[in-house]
C-alpha atoms as a PDB file:
ATOM      1  CA  UNK A   1       0.008   0.019  -0.004  1.00  0.00           C
ATOM      2  CA  UNK A   2       2.774   2.422   0.953  1.00  0.00           C
ATOM      3  CA  UNK A   3       4.649   1.718  -2.312  1.00  0.00           C
ATOM      4  CA  UNK A   4       1.385   2.482  -4.289  1.00  0.00           C
ATOM      5  CA  UNK A   5       1.086   5.748  -2.450  1.00  0.00           C
ATOM      6  CA  UNK A   6       4.781   6.613  -3.057  1.00  0.00           C
ATOM      7  CA  UNK A   7       4.271   5.942  -6.819  1.00  0.00           C
ATOM      8  CA  UNK A   8       1.260   8.261  -6.924  1.00  0.00           C
ATOM      9  CA  UNK A   9       3.094  11.018  -5.050  1.00  0.00           C
ATOM     10  CA  UNK A  10       6.384  10.652  -6.838  1.00  0.00           C
ATOM     11  CA  UNK A  11       5.475   9.648 -10.366  1.00  0.00           C
ATOM     12  CA  UNK A  12       8.017   7.810 -12.674  1.00  0.00           C
ATOM     13  CA  UNK A  13       9.036   9.480 -15.929  1.00  0.00           C
ATOM     14  CA  UNK A  14      10.621   7.283 -18.549  1.00  0.00           C
ATOM     15  CA  UNK A  15      13.658   8.412 -20.434  1.00  0.00           C
ATOM     16  CA  UNK A  16      17.152   9.637 -19.824  1.00  0.00           C
ATOM     17  CA  UNK A  17      17.642  10.728 -16.196  1.00  0.00           C
ATOM     18  CA  UNK A  18      20.414  13.127 -15.051  1.00  0.00           C
ATOM     19  CA  UNK A  19      20.135  12.590 -11.252  1.00  0.00           C
ATOM     20  CA  UNK A  20      20.991   9.795  -8.793  1.00  0.00           C
ATOM     21  CA  UNK A  21      19.277   6.474  -9.209  1.00  0.00           C
ATOM     22  CA  UNK A  22      18.963   4.130  -6.215  1.00  0.00           C
ATOM     23  CA  UNK A  23      18.839   0.482  -7.096  1.00  0.00           C
ATOM     24  CA  UNK A  24      18.689  -2.856  -5.279  1.00  0.00           C
ATOM     25  CA  UNK A  25      21.316  -4.845  -7.100  1.00  0.00           C
ATOM     26  CA  UNK A  26      24.945  -4.257  -8.177  1.00  0.00           C
ATOM     27  CA  UNK A  27      24.101  -5.582 -11.666  1.00  0.00           C
ATOM     28  CA  UNK A  28      21.596  -2.838 -12.077  1.00  0.00           C
ATOM     29  CA  UNK A  29      23.979  -0.223 -10.572  1.00  0.00           C
ATOM     30  CA  UNK A  30      26.595  -1.137 -13.053  1.00  0.00           C
ATOM     31  CA  UNK A  31      24.148  -1.001 -16.021  1.00  0.00           C
ATOM     32  CA  UNK A  32      22.690   2.387 -15.024  1.00  0.00           C
ATOM     33  CA  UNK A  33      26.154   3.826 -14.399  1.00  0.00           C
ATOM     34  CA  UNK A  34      27.351   2.732 -17.770  1.00  0.00           C
ATOM     35  CA  UNK A  35      24.430   4.154 -19.674  1.00  0.00           C
ATOM     36  CA  UNK A  36      24.477   7.472 -17.827  1.00  0.00           C
ATOM     37  CA  UNK A  37      28.245   7.832 -17.908  1.00  0.00           C
ATOM     38  CA  UNK A  38      28.292   7.299 -21.740  1.00  0.00           C
ATOM     39  CA  UNK A  39      25.320   9.656 -22.262  1.00  0.00           C
ATOM     40  CA  UNK A  40      26.590  12.454 -20.013  1.00  0.00           C
ATOM     41  CA  UNK A  41      30.247  12.345 -21.136  1.00  0.00           C
ATOM     42  CA  UNK A  42      31.110  15.662 -22.741  1.00  0.00           C
ATOM     43  CA  UNK A  43      33.201  15.754 -25.920  1.00  0.00           C
ATOM     44  CA  UNK A  44      36.812  15.298 -24.947  1.00  0.00           C
ATOM     45  CA  UNK A  45      36.044  13.108 -21.951  1.00  0.00           C
ATOM     46  CA  UNK A  46      38.752  10.560 -21.436  1.00  0.00           C
ATOM     47  CA  UNK A  47      37.781   6.859 -21.653  1.00  0.00           C
ATOM     48  CA  UNK A  48      39.566   4.665 -19.134  1.00  0.00           C
ATOM     49  CA  UNK A  49      39.253   0.888 -19.359  1.00  0.00           C
ATOM     50  CA  UNK A  50      39.309  -0.939 -15.978  1.00  0.00           C
ATOM     51  CA  UNK A  51      41.717  -3.799 -15.589  1.00  0.00           C
ATOM     52  CA  UNK A  52      39.634  -6.851 -14.695  1.00  0.00           C
ATOM     53  CA  UNK A  53      42.745  -8.633 -13.387  1.00  0.00           C
ATOM     54  CA  UNK A  54      43.761  -5.751 -11.041  1.00  0.00           C
ATOM     55  CA  UNK A  55      42.969  -6.438  -7.365  1.00  0.00           C
ATOM     56  CA  UNK A  56      40.314  -4.059  -6.283  1.00  0.00           C
ATOM     57  CA  UNK A  57      38.003  -3.908  -3.244  1.00  0.00           C
ATOM     58  CA  UNK A  58      34.854  -3.976  -5.523  1.00  0.00           C
ATOM     59  CA  UNK A  59      34.285  -4.585  -9.204  1.00  0.00           C
ATOM     60  CA  UNK A  60      35.967  -1.799 -11.191  1.00  0.00           C
ATOM     61  CA  UNK A  61      34.099  -0.352 -14.180  1.00  0.00           C
ATOM     62  CA  UNK A  62      35.295   1.237 -17.439  1.00  0.00           C
ATOM     63  CA  UNK A  63      34.466   4.989 -17.331  1.00  0.00           C
ATOM     64  CA  UNK A  64      34.577   8.255 -19.123  1.00  0.00           C
ATOM     65  CA  UNK A  65      36.301  10.798 -16.891  1.00  0.00           C
ATOM     66  CA  UNK A  66      35.919  14.589 -17.160  1.00  0.00           C
ATOM     67  CA  UNK A  67      36.318  17.591 -14.965  1.00  0.00           C
ATOM     68  CA  UNK A  68      33.326  18.003 -12.651  1.00  0.00           C
ATOM     69  CA  UNK A  69      32.425  14.232 -12.542  1.00  0.00           C
ATOM     70  CA  UNK A  70      31.905  13.085  -8.988  1.00  0.00           C
ATOM     71  CA  UNK A  71      32.998   9.625  -7.938  1.00  0.00           C
ATOM     72  CA  UNK A  72      32.965   7.742  -4.625  1.00  0.00           C
ATOM     73  CA  UNK A  73      35.675   5.862  -2.989  1.00  0.00           C
ATOM     74  CA  UNK A  74      35.247   2.081  -2.964  1.00  0.00           C
ATOM     75  CA  UNK A  75      38.318   1.159  -1.093  1.00  0.00           C
ATOM     76  CA  UNK A  76      39.481   0.877   2.472  1.00  0.00           C
ATOM     77  CA  UNK A  77      42.539   2.718   3.770  1.00  0.00           C
ATOM     78  CA  UNK A  78      44.288  -0.652   4.003  1.00  0.00           C
ATOM     79  CA  UNK A  79      43.257  -1.681   0.475  1.00  0.00           C
ATOM     80  CA  UNK A  80      44.402   1.491  -1.181  1.00  0.00           C
ATOM     81  CA  UNK A  81      47.858   2.906  -1.856  1.00  0.00           C
ATOM     82  CA  UNK A  82      46.117   6.346  -1.635  1.00  0.00           C
ATOM     83  CA  UNK A  83      46.009   7.784   1.939  1.00  0.00           C
ATOM     84  CA  UNK A  84      43.713  10.529   0.500  1.00  0.00           C
ATOM     85  CA  UNK A  85      40.850   8.052  -0.140  1.00  0.00           C
ATOM     86  CA  UNK A  86      38.265   7.193   2.583  1.00  0.00           C
ATOM     87  CA  UNK A  87      35.775   4.541   1.795  1.00  0.00           C
ATOM     88  CA  UNK A  88      32.290   5.896   0.841  1.00  0.00           C
ATOM     89  CA  UNK A  89      33.423   9.596   0.549  1.00  0.00           C
ATOM     90  CA  UNK A  90      32.864  11.435  -2.726  1.00  0.00           C
ATOM     91  CA  UNK A  91      35.499  13.116  -4.938  1.00  0.00           C
ATOM     92  CA  UNK A  92      35.195  15.571  -7.851  1.00  0.00           C
ATOM     93  CA  UNK A  93      37.536  15.365 -10.722  1.00  0.00           C
ATOM     94  CA  UNK A  94      39.279  18.808 -11.343  1.00  0.00           C
ATOM     95  CA  UNK A  95      41.651  17.794 -14.126  1.00  0.00           C
ATOM     96  CA  UNK A  96      41.842  14.662 -16.308  1.00  0.00           C
ATOM     97  CA  UNK A  97      44.844  13.105 -17.991  1.00  0.00           C
ATOM     98  CA  UNK A  98      47.467  10.412 -17.322  1.00  0.00           C
ATOM     99  CA  UNK A  99      47.448  12.031 -13.843  1.00  0.00           C
ATOM    100  CA  UNK A 100      43.964  12.985 -12.653  1.00  0.00           C
ATOM    101  CA  UNK A 101      43.504  15.752 -10.031  1.00  0.00           C
ATOM    102  CA  UNK A 102      40.673  15.228  -7.478  1.00  0.00           C
ATOM    103  CA  UNK A 103      39.306  16.855  -4.351  1.00  0.00           C
ATOM    104  CA  UNK A 104      36.970  15.528  -1.693  1.00  0.00           C
ATOM    105  CA  UNK A 105      33.447  16.969  -1.737  1.00  0.00           C
ATOM    106  CA  UNK A 106      30.538  16.841   0.674  1.00  0.00           C
ATOM    107  CA  UNK A 107      26.926  15.869  -0.048  1.00  0.00           C
ATOM    108  CA  UNK A 108      26.173  19.324  -1.569  1.00  0.00           C
ATOM    109  CA  UNK A 109      29.347  19.073  -3.793  1.00  0.00           C
ATOM    110  CA  UNK A 110      31.314  21.648  -1.831  1.00  0.00           C
ATOM    111  CA  UNK A 111      35.202  21.021  -1.775  1.00  0.00           C
ATOM    112  CA  UNK A 112      36.696  19.788   1.425  1.00  0.00           C
ATOM    113  CA  UNK A 113      40.480  19.448   1.848  1.00  0.00           C
ATOM    114  CA  UNK A 114      43.270  19.840  -0.616  1.00  0.00           C
ATOM    115  CA  UNK A 115      43.395  18.558  -4.209  1.00  0.00           C
ATOM    116  CA  UNK A 116      45.480  15.413  -4.860  1.00  0.00           C
ATOM    117  CA  UNK A 117      46.480  13.249  -7.864  1.00  0.00           C
ATOM    118  CA  UNK A 118      46.038   9.686  -8.940  1.00  0.00           C
ATOM    119  CA  UNK A 119      46.764   8.048 -12.163  1.00  0.00           C
ATOM    120  CA  UNK A 120      43.774   7.143 -14.310  1.00  0.00           C
ATOM    121  CA  UNK A 121      44.142   3.358 -13.703  1.00  0.00           C
ATOM    122  CA  UNK A 122      43.953   3.967  -9.953  1.00  0.00           C
ATOM    123  CA  UNK A 123      40.814   6.143 -10.494  1.00  0.00           C
ATOM    124  CA  UNK A 124      38.789   3.437 -12.168  1.00  0.00           C
ATOM    125  CA  UNK A 125      40.221   0.815  -9.679  1.00  0.00           C
ATOM    126  CA  UNK A 126      39.515   2.752  -6.421  1.00  0.00           C
ATOM    127  CA  UNK A 127      36.640   4.994  -7.232  1.00  0.00           C
ATOM    128  CA  UNK A 128      33.055   4.234  -8.552  1.00  0.00           C
ATOM    129  CA  UNK A 129      30.631   6.148 -10.703  1.00  0.00           C
ATOM    130  CA  UNK A 130      27.736   7.813  -8.762  1.00  0.00           C
ATOM    131  CA  UNK A 131      24.914   7.984 -11.393  1.00  0.00           C
ATOM    132  CA  UNK A 132      23.545   4.928  -9.635  1.00  0.00           C
ATOM    133  CA  UNK A 133      24.041   3.664  -6.090  1.00  0.00           C
ATOM    134  CA  UNK A 134      22.737   0.571  -4.430  1.00  0.00           C
ATOM    135  CA  UNK A 135      20.209   1.152  -1.576  1.00  0.00           C
ATOM    136  CA  UNK A 136      22.918  -0.265   0.901  1.00  0.00           C
ATOM    137  CA  UNK A 137      25.648   1.944  -0.616  1.00  0.00           C
ATOM    138  CA  UNK A 138      23.523   5.060  -0.015  1.00  0.00           C
ATOM    139  CA  UNK A 139      23.872   4.883   3.755  1.00  0.00           C
ATOM    140  CA  UNK A 140      24.218   8.139   5.602  1.00  0.00           C
ATOM    141  CA  UNK A 141      23.890  10.099   2.449  1.00  0.00           C
ATOM    142  CA  UNK A 142      21.559  13.066   1.453  1.00  0.00           C
ATOM    143  CA  UNK A 143      21.010  13.388  -2.170  1.00  0.00           C
ATOM    144  CA  UNK A 144      20.226  16.990  -3.159  1.00  0.00           C
ATOM    145  CA  UNK A 145      19.657  16.589  -6.848  1.00  0.00           C
ATOM    146  CA  UNK A 146      17.038  14.615  -8.659  1.00  0.00           C
ATOM    147  CA  UNK A 147      16.438  11.132  -7.239  1.00  0.00           C
ATOM    148  CA  UNK A 148      15.031   8.025  -8.693  1.00  0.00           C
ATOM    149  CA  UNK A 149      14.123   4.746  -6.843  1.00  0.00           C
ATOM    150  CA  UNK A 150      14.337   1.679  -9.020  1.00  0.00           C
ATOM    151  CA  UNK A 151      13.602  -1.952  -8.355  1.00  0.00           C
ATOM    152  CA  UNK A 152      11.014  -1.441  -5.475  1.00  0.00           C
ATOM    153  CA  UNK A 153       9.658  -4.947  -6.387  1.00  0.00           C
ATOM    154  CA  UNK A 154      13.004  -6.582  -5.487  1.00  0.00           C
ATOM    155  CA  UNK A 155      12.668  -9.131  -2.705  1.00  0.00           C
ATOM    156  CA  UNK A 156      14.912  -7.124  -0.374  1.00  0.00           C
ATOM    157  CA  UNK A 157      12.910  -3.919  -0.731  1.00  0.00           C
ATOM    158  CA  UNK A 158      10.417  -3.345   1.968  1.00  0.00           C
ATOM    159  CA  UNK A 159       8.342  -0.684   3.774  1.00  0.00           C
ATOM    160  CA  UNK A 160      11.166   0.415   6.026  1.00  0.00           C
ATOM    161  CA  UNK A 161      13.571   0.683   3.090  1.00  0.00           C
ATOM    162  CA  UNK A 162      11.000   2.770   1.175  1.00  0.00           C
ATOM    163  CA  UNK A 163      10.821   5.225   3.955  1.00  0.00           C
ATOM    164  CA  UNK A 164      14.590   5.442   4.504  1.00  0.00           C
ATOM    165  CA  UNK A 165      15.302   5.853   0.727  1.00  0.00           C
ATOM    166  CA  UNK A 166      12.531   8.538   0.288  1.00  0.00           C
ATOM    167  CA  UNK A 167      14.188  10.432   3.111  1.00  0.00           C
ATOM    168  CA  UNK A 168      17.452  10.497   1.096  1.00  0.00           C
ATOM    169  CA  UNK A 169      16.051  13.275  -1.035  1.00  0.00           C
ATOM    170  CA  UNK A 170      15.132  16.422   0.851  1.00  0.00           C
ATOM    171  CA  UNK A 171      13.230  17.906  -2.108  1.00  0.00           C
ATOM    172  CA  UNK A 172      10.160  15.787  -2.760  1.00  0.00           C
ATOM    173  CA  UNK A 173       9.345  17.261  -6.178  1.00  0.00           C
ATOM    174  CA  UNK A 174      12.699  15.888  -7.406  1.00  0.00           C
ATOM    175  CA  UNK A 175      11.930  12.225  -6.532  1.00  0.00           C
ATOM    176  CA  UNK A 176      10.570   9.500  -8.712  1.00  0.00           C
ATOM    177  CA  UNK A 177       9.553   5.906  -7.691  1.00  0.00           C
ATOM    178  CA  UNK A 178       9.367   3.117 -10.249  1.00  0.00           C
END
């Protein structure tokens, strides 16, 4: 019943979406991230292929990189050679090249700390695209831009999860529920 009410209040719109999509599965997260990353990449974005044989804390994904793109760390301090990265925090790309310059940002995209550099292979190994995030991966996060909830029929989606995930978006008119 609550899901039906949420769908009425936050209607779904088909087509390309330029906000954050919350999903139940990693497979869907990867698919949404790939589609959005390709579609949103500006001319001149640098395509970096992930090395499937490289040891990474979670599945790395090929990505177009460009200044302004926000990524999230998917590594622990012990699993990364980068002391700058903290698991789950977000980083904005400032410059792209063989060496990529990043800076940590808060939920509103405001810079925190000092810029640092990584090579492009480290970027796709240790950071993840943020066009889509799993419900579990969105813990303790407020999403200020457009927000879309996908896969509410998944077996792990329940009433509590609906309430928590709707609360991630402080601006109700920018939320959609599938």
